[in-house]
Amino acid sequence: MPKEHALDFERLCREHSLAATHQRRIIFHAVTASPGHYSPEQIYATVRAQIPSISLATVYKNLKTFIEAGILREVSPHHGTLRVDPNLEPHHHLVCRICKSITDIGAKFLDPVRVRRAPPGFNIEQFSVDILGVCSKCARKH
Amino acid sequence: MPKEHALDFERLCREHSLAATHQRRIIFHAVTASPGHYSPEQIYATVRAQIPSISLATVYKNLKTFIEAGILREVSPHHGTLRVDPNLEPHHHLVCRICKSITDIGAKFLDPVRVRRAPPGFNIEQFSVDILGVCSKCARKH
DNA sequence: GTATCTGCAAAAATTTTGCTAGTAT
DNA sequence: ATACTAGCAAAATTTTTGCAGATAC
């Protein structure tokens, strides 16, 4: 339970050499104040209640800035565009952090995912594991 | 190793009550012929080599149709828009197939993911598990 | 004072929709 | 013959960009 989000925010900005602007403070608060996984539009709506003059572009720019700094994460590394997968067998994905490439890996190459304490009320149908890291091609370039 | 994609395709269409059109045959082939996780634009480019007059809208419509039928899958259920996650602790996601809601679940609630046979050349940094299913709210409505 | 950031407007990129003519069953 | 589908153009959504004025350090 964090006590002082405001202090956290000032510190975070200093640590990442970001200017602690009013807009950033409110955006950060909108994202972190209540648990959730919000879209830029949702965050924009929340922030506008406090800064009616803010622009959607500012929200986008700062979310991107926060993500690049590692202060926030993006839920899916592939939100940019639809990607179709013809593989209907149980399998998982190797996802390269650098080039965003996706490679299949058969489910049997992993220990089966097992839930220790079941989430109340949620009806589990299947598991999909993203194995995040750096592919061999990108490793060679760095 | 499938031998006869063409036959597969005709059968698939019959099984799902879809008209086996020329465009669909070429689109399906573009997605399944070589392993990958292609975007609509990439598929459009491939298909145009064989049907120069095809429209991008037709590619989109049919990918969506295939996905709804279960003939193809989408790599990420959240490609539509960016979603930010303020939780930097190790955790995974409960994702509802119906309403697309995302709920955090701490990493300790799952057995740790373990790779049995390591993918050659890929440098693993972290695991992200999507637990797919139906949330309690949506279950109540069905 | 200087570098960075905001807001605006415009553009780019992605996806959907309505309609008419054409095609599969 | 009937129902479904393709192509087109237009619109809707989502995201990025360039720049002038404002703000943080």
PDB file of N, CA and C in Angstrom, chain A residues 118-124, chain B residues 134-137 139:
ATOM      1  N   ALA A 118      -6.837 -20.683  -7.114  1.00  0.00           N
ATOM      2  CA  ALA A 118      -7.691 -20.340  -8.249  1.00  0.00           C
ATOM      3  C   ALA A 118      -8.316 -18.958  -8.057  1.00  0.00           C
ATOM      4  N   PRO A 119      -8.382 -18.179  -9.108  1.00  0.00           N
ATOM      5  CA  PRO A 119      -9.041 -16.876  -9.027  1.00  0.00           C
ATOM      6  C   PRO A 119     -10.535 -17.080  -8.837  1.00  0.00           C
ATOM      7  N   PRO A 120     -11.134 -16.471  -7.814  1.00  0.00           N
ATOM      8  CA  PRO A 120     -12.546 -16.716  -7.515  1.00  0.00           C
ATOM      9  C   PRO A 120     -13.452 -16.246  -8.653  1.00  0.00           C
ATOM     10  N   GLY A 121     -14.297 -17.144  -9.126  1.00  0.00           N
ATOM     11  CA  GLY A 121     -15.312 -16.765 -10.106  1.00  0.00           C
ATOM     12  C   GLY A 121     -14.852 -16.768 -11.543  1.00  0.00           C
ATOM     13  N   PHE A 122     -13.562 -16.888 -11.775  1.00  0.00           N
ATOM     14  CA  PHE A 122     -13.067 -16.847 -13.151  1.00  0.00           C
ATOM     15  C   PHE A 122     -12.958 -18.267 -13.685  1.00  0.00           C
ATOM     16  N   ASN A 123     -13.564 -18.470 -14.858  1.00  0.00           N
ATOM     17  CA  ASN A 123     -13.621 -19.789 -15.465  1.00  0.00           C
ATOM     18  C   ASN A 123     -12.486 -19.966 -16.474  1.00  0.00           C
ATOM     19  N   ILE A 124     -11.456 -20.668 -16.081  1.00  0.00           N
ATOM     20  CA  ILE A 124     -10.250 -20.788 -16.916  1.00  0.00           C
ATOM     21  C   ILE A 124     -10.485 -21.731 -18.090  1.00  0.00           C
TER      22      ILE A 124
ATOM     23  N   VAL B 134     -13.531 -16.924 -18.941  1.00  0.00           N
ATOM     24  CA  VAL B 134     -14.711 -16.070 -18.812  1.00  0.00           C
ATOM     25  C   VAL B 134     -14.783 -15.552 -17.376  1.00  0.00           C
ATOM     26  N   CYS B 135     -14.918 -14.232 -17.234  1.00  0.00           N
ATOM     27  CA  CYS B 135     -14.973 -13.644 -15.893  1.00  0.00           C
ATOM     28  C   CYS B 135     -16.343 -13.878 -15.259  1.00  0.00           C
ATOM     29  N   SER B 136     -16.429 -13.633 -13.966  1.00  0.00           N
ATOM     30  CA  SER B 136     -17.660 -13.955 -13.246  1.00  0.00           C
ATOM     31  C   SER B 136     -18.846 -13.131 -13.758  1.00  0.00           C
ATOM     32  N   LYS B 137     -18.597 -11.869 -14.083  1.00  0.00           N
ATOM     33  CA  LYS B 137     -19.688 -11.022 -14.585  1.00  0.00           C
ATOM     34  C   LYS B 137     -20.286 -11.591 -15.864  1.00  0.00           C
ATOM     35  N   ALA B 139     -19.984 -14.652 -16.987  1.00  0.00           N
ATOM     36  CA  ALA B 139     -20.530 -15.987 -16.767  1.00  0.00           C
ATOM     37  C   ALA B 139     -21.989 -15.883 -16.309  1.00  0.00           C
TER      38      ALA B 139
END
